[in-house]
CSV table of C-alpha atoms in Angstrom, one decimal:
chain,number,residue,atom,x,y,z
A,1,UNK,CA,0.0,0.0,0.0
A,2,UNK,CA,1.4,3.2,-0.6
A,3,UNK,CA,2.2,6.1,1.5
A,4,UNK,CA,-0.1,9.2,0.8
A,5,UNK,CA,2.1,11.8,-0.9
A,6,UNK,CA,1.8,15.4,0.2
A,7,UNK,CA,0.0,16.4,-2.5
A,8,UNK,CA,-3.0,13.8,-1.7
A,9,UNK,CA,-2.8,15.4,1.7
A,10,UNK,CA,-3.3,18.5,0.4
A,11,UNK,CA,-6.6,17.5,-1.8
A,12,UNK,CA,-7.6,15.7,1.3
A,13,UNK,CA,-7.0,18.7,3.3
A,14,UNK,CA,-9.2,21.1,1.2
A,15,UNK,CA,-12.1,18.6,0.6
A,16,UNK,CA,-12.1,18.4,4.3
A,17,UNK,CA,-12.3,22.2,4.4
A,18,UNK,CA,-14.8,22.8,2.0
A,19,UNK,CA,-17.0,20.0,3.9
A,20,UNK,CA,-16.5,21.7,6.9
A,21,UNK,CA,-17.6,25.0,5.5
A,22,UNK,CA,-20.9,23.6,4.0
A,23,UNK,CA,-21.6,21.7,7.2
A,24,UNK,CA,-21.1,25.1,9.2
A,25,UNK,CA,-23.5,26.5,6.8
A,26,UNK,CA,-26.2,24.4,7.4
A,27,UNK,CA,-26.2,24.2,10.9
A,28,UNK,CA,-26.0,28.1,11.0
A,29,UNK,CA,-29.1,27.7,8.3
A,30,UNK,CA,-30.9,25.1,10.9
A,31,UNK,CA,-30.3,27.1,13.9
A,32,UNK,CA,-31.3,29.9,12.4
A,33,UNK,CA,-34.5,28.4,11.0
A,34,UNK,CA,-35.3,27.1,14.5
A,35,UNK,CA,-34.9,29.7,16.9
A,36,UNK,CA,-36.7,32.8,13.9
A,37,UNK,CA,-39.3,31.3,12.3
A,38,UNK,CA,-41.4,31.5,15.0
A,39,UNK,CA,-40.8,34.7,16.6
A,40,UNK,CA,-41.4,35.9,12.9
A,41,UNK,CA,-44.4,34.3,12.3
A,42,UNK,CA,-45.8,35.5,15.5
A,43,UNK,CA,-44.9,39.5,14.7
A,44,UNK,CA,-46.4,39.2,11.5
A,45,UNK,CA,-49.6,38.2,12.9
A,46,UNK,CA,-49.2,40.9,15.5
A,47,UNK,CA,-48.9,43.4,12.8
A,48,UNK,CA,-51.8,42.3,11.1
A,49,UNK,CA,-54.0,42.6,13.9
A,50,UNK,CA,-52.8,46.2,14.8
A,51,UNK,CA,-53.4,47.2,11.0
A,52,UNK,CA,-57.3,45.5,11.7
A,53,UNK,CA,-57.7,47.5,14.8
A,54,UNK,CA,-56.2,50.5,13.3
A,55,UNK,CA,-58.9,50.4,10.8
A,56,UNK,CA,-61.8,49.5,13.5
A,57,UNK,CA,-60.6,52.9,15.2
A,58,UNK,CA,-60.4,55.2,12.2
A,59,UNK,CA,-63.7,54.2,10.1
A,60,UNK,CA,-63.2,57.0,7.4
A,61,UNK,CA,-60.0,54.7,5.9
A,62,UNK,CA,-60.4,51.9,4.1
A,63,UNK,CA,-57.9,49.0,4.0
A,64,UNK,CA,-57.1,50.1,0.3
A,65,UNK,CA,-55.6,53.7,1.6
A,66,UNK,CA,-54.0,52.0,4.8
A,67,UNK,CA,-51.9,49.4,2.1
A,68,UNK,CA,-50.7,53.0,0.2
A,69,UNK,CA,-49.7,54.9,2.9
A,70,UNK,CA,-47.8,51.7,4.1
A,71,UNK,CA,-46.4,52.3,0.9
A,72,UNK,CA,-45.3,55.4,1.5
A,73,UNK,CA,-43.8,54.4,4.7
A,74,UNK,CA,-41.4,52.0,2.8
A,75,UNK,CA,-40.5,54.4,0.1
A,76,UNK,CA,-39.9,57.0,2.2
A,77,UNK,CA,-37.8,54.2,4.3
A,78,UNK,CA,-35.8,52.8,1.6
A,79,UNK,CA,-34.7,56.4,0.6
A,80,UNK,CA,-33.0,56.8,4.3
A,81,UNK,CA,-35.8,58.9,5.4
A,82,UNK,CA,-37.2,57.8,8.8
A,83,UNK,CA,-41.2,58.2,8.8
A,84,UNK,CA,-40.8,58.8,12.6
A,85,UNK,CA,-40.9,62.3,14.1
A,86,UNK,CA,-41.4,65.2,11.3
A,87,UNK,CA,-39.7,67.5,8.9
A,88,UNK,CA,-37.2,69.0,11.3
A,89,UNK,CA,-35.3,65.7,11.8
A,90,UNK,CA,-31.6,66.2,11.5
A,91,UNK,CA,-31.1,65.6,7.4
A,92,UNK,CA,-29.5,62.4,6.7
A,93,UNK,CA,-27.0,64.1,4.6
A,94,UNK,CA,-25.7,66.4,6.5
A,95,UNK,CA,-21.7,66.9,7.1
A,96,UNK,CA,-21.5,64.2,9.5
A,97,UNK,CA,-23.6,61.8,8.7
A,98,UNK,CA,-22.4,62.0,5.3
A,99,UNK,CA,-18.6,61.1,6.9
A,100,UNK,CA,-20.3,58.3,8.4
A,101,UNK,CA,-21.7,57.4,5.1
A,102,UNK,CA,-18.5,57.1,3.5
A,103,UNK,CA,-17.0,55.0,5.7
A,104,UNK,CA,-19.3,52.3,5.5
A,105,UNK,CA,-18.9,52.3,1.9
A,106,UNK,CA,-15.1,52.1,2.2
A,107,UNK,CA,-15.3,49.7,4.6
A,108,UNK,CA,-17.9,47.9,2.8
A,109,UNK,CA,-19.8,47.6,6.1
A,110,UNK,CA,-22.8,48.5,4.0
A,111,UNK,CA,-26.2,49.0,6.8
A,112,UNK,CA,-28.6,49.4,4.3
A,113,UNK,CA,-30.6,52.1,6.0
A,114,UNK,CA,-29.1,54.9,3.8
A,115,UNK,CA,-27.9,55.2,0.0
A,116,UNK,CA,-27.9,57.9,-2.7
A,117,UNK,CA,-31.0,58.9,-4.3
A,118,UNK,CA,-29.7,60.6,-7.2
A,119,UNK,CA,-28.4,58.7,-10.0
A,120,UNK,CA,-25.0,60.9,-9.9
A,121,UNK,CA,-24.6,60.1,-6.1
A,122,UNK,CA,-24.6,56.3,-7.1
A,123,UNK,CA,-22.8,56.6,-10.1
A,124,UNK,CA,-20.3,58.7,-7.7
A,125,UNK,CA,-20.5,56.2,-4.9
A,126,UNK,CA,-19.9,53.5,-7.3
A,127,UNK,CA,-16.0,54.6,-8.3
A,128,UNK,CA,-15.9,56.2,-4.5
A,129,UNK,CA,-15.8,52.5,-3.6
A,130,UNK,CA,-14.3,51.1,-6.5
A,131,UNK,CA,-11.2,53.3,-5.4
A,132,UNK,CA,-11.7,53.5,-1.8
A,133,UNK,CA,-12.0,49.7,-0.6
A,134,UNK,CA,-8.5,48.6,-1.8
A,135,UNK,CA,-7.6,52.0,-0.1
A,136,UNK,CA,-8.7,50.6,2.7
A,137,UNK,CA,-7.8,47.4,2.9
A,138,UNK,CA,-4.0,48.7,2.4
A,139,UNK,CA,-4.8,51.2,5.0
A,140,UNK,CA,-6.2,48.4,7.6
A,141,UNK,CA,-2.9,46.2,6.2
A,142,UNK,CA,-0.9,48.9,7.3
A,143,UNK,CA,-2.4,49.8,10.3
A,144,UNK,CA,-2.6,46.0,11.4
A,145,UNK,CA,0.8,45.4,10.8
A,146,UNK,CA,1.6,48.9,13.1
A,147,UNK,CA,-0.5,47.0,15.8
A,148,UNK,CA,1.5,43.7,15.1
A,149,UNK,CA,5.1,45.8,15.4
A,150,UNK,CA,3.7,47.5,19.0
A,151,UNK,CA,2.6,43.7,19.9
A,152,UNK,CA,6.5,42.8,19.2
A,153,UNK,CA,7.8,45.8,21.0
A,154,UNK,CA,5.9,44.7,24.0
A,155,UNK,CA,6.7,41.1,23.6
A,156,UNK,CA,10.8,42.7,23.7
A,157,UNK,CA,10.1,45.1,26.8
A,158,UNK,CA,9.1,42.0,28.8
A,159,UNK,CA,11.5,39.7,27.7
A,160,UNK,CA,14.3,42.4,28.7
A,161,UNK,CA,16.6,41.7,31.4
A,162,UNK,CA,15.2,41.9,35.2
A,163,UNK,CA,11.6,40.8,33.5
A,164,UNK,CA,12.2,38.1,31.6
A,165,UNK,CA,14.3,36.4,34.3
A,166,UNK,CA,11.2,36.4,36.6
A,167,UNK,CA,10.1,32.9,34.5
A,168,UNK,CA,13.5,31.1,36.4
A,169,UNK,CA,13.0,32.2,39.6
A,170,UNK,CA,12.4,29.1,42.3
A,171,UNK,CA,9.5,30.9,43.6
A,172,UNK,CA,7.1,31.0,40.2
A,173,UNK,CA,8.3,27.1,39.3
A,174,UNK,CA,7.0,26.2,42.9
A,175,UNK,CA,3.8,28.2,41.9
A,176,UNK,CA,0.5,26.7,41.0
A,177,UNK,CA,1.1,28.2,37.4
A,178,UNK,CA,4.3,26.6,36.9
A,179,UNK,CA,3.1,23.2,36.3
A,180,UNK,CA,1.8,24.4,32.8
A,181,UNK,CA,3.9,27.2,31.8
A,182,UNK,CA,7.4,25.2,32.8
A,183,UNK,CA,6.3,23.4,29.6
A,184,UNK,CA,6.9,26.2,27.8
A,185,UNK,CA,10.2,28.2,26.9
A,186,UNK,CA,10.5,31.5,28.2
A,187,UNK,CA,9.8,33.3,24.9
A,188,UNK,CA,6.9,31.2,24.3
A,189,UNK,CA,5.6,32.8,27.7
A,190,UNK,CA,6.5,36.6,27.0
A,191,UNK,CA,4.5,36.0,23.4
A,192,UNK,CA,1.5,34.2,25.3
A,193,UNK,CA,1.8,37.2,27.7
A,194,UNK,CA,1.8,39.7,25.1
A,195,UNK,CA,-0.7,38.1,22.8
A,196,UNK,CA,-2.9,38.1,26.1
A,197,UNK,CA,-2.5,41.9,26.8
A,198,UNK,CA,-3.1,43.2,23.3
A,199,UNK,CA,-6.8,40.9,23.0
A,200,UNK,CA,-7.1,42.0,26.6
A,201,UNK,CA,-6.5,45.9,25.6
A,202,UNK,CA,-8.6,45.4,22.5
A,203,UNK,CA,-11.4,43.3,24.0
A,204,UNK,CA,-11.8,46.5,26.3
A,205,UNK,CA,-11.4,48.8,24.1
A,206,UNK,CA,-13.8,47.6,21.2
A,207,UNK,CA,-16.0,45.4,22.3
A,208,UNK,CA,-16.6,45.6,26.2
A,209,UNK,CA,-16.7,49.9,26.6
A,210,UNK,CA,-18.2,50.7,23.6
A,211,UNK,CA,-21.9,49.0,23.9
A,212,UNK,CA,-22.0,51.0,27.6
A,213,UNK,CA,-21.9,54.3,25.5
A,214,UNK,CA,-24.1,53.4,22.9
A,215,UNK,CA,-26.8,52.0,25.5
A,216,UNK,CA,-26.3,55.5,27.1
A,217,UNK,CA,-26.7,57.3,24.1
A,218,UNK,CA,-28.9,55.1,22.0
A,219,UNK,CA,-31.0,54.0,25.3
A,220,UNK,CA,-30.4,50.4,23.7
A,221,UNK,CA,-29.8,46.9,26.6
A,222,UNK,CA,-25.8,46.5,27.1
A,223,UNK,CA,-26.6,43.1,25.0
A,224,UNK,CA,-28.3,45.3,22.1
A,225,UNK,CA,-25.1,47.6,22.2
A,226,UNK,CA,-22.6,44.7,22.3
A,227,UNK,CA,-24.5,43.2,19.0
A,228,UNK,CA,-24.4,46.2,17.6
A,229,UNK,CA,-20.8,46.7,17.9
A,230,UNK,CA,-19.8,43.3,16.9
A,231,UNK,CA,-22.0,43.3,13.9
A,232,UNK,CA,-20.4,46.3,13.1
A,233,UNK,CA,-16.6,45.7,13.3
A,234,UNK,CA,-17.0,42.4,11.7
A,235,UNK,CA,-18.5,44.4,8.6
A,236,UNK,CA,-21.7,42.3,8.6
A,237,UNK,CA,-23.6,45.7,9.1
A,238,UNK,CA,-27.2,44.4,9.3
A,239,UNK,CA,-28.7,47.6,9.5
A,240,UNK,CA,-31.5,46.3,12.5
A,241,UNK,CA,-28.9,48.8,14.9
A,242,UNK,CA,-27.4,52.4,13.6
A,243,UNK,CA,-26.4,55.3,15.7
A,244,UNK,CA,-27.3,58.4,15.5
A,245,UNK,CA,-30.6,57.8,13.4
A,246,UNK,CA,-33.4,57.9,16.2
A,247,UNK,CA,-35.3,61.3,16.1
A,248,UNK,CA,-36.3,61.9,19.3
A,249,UNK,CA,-32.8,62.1,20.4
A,250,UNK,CA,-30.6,64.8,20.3
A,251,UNK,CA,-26.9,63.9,19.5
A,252,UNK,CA,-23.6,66.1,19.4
A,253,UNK,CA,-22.8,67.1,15.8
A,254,UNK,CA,-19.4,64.8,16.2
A,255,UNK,CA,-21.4,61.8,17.9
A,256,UNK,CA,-21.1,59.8,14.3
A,257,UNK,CA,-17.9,60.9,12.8
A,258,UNK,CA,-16.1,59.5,16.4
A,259,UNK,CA,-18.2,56.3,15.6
A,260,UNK,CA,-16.7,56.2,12.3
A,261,UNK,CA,-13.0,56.6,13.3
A,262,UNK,CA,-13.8,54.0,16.2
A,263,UNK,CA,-15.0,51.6,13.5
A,264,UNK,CA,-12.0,51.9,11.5
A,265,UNK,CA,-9.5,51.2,14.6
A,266,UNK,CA,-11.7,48.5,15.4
A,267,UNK,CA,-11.6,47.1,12.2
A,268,UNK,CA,-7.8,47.1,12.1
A,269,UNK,CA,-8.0,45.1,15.5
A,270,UNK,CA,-10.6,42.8,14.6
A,271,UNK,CA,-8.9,42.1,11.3
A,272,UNK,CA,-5.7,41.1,13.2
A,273,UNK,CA,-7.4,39.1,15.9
A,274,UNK,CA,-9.5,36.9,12.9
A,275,UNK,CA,-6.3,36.5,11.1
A,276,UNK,CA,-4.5,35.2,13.9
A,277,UNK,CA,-7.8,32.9,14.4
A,278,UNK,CA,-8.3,31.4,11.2
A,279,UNK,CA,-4.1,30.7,10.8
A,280,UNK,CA,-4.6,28.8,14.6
A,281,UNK,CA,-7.5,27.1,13.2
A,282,UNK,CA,-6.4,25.6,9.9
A,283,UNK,CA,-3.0,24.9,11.9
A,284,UNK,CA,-4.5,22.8,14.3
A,285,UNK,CA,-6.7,21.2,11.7
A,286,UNK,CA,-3.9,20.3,9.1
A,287,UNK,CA,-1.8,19.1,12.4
A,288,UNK,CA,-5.3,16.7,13.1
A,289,UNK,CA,-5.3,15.6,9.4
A,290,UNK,CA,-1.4,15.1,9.4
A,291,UNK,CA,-1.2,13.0,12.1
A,292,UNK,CA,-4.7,11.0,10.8
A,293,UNK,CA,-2.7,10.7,7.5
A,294,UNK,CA,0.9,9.4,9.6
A,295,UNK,CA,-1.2,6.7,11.4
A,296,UNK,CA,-3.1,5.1,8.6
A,297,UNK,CA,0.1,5.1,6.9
A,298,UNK,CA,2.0,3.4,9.9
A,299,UNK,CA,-1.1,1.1,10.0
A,300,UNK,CA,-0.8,0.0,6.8
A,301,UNK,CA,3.0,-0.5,6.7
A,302,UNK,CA,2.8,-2.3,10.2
A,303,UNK,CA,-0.3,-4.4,8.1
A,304,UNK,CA,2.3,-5.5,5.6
A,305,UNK,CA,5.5,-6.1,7.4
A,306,UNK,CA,2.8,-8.3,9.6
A,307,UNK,CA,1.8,-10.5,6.7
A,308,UNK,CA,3.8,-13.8,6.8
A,309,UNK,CA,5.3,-14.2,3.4
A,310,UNK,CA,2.7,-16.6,1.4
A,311,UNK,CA,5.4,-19.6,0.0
A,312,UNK,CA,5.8,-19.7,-4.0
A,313,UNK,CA,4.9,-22.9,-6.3
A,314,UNK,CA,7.3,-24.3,-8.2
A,315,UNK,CA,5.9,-25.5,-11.2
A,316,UNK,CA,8.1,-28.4,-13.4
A,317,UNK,CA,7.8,-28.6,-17.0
């Protein structure tokens, strides 16, 4: 039996990877499916009944003129105008929320609650992004690899002398700690230390603060604000949760302009932190699959140095 070569491990590999993905599909599709359908189904029929008591309480409208000015609800909603409050809501379009604006294009987070009406603004926004995302994504690149060089230089300052040589002392190796990290060299502990700072730093930073000032601001839950945020750096930008677009609050001219210079430092992070996650991932897989691959192949060669020698027939002419 022969021994797989590395390049049927590596067709092996990404079968198993694109199986994986499909299976992770469909149980985000089941799960999905599960826990919506029914919460859906029961605000649908929630709406309907408040559309038939709406019309048992206003008898001059007819269901005919309730479905048009539904109509004009949605129209009026697709074009980024919010049929809530009146005519001296802030303007969509205004400096700051038109910064905002931009950067979701650019960063292609894409909410879906705003987008130009005019066909020049979408012919415009069309080469704004056509130029702007690779700006981006070399800007991201270059501000992730900045993060990645202060993530060194902290990963250095520990490991200089007087710091570093706190991993030798007698003291920590009698320590309850010790009996995992004396496993470990002492460089792989300052970049487990310094890996654990920056996700620490970053976690705090992005994801934990944030979601407190949005639920001030926004009067959203702390859980509303965290989905919110991570929805948002992840670029997945439903469009269910958007600051700054709720008129019976009154925010500081700057209040989305700041949330558009967070998202793009968040971004950078978040970038980092999944490519650091996916390149753990598919090591620890191919690593699985590697040493699935050695084993069979050990298997089989222990199979066949196993097998007594079956005796030959002479045959005489």
């Amino acid at each position: 039996m022969p021994l797989p070569t590395i390049h049927n491990r590596q067709i092996s590999w990404t079968l198993l990877l694109i199986v994986g993905y499909l299976c992770y599909l469909l149980l985000g599709a089941m799960v999905f499916h599960l826990l919506e359908t029914r919460a859906e189904s029961h605000f649908r029929d929630q709406f309907q009944l408040k559309k038939l008591k709406f019309l048992q309480n206003h008898t001059c409208l007819d269901r005919q003129d309730l479905e048009q000015f539904a109509q004009v609800l949605m129209e009026a909603w697709e074009k980024g105008v919010n049929p809530e409050g009146n005519s001296m809501n802030t303007s969509n379009w205004d400096f700051g929320n038109s910064f905002f604006f931009a950067g979701t294009v650019v960063t292609t987070i894409g909410y879906g609650n705003q987008s130009p009406s005019t066909v020049a603004g979408q012919i415009f926004c069309v080469f704004y992004a056509l130029f702007g995302v690779p700006l981006n994504l070399a800007f991201l690149n270059r501000l992730g690899k900045g993060l990645n060089a202060h993530l060194i230089t902290l990963g250095r300052w520990v490991q200089k002398p007087g710091r570093a040589q706190l991993y030798h002392q007698k003291d920590f190796h009698a320590s309850i700690a010790a009996s995992f990290l004396r496993f470990l060299t002492a460089s792989q502990v300052v970049q487990t230390l310094a890996v654990a700072i920056f996700l620490t730093a970053g976690t705090l930073f992005f994801l934990v603060f944030p979601p407190l000032v949005f639920s001030y601001v926004e009067g959203w839950s702390y859980g509303e604000g965290f989905y919110f945020t991570f929805i948002t750096l992840s670029t997945i930008g439903f469009g269910d949760y958007v600051v700054g677009t709720n008129p019976n609050k009154h925010y500081i001219p700057a209040y989305r302009s700041l949330t558009a210079i967070w998202i793009v430092l968040g971004l950078a992070w978040l970038a980092l932190v999944f490519n650091v996650g996916a390149d753990l991932m598919e090591k620890f897989l191919q690593q699985k699959w590697q040493k699935t691959d050695i084993s069979l192949a050990e298997g089989a060669t222990t199979k066949l140095e196993d097998e007594p020698e079956q005796p030959r027939i002479h045959t005489h002419s």
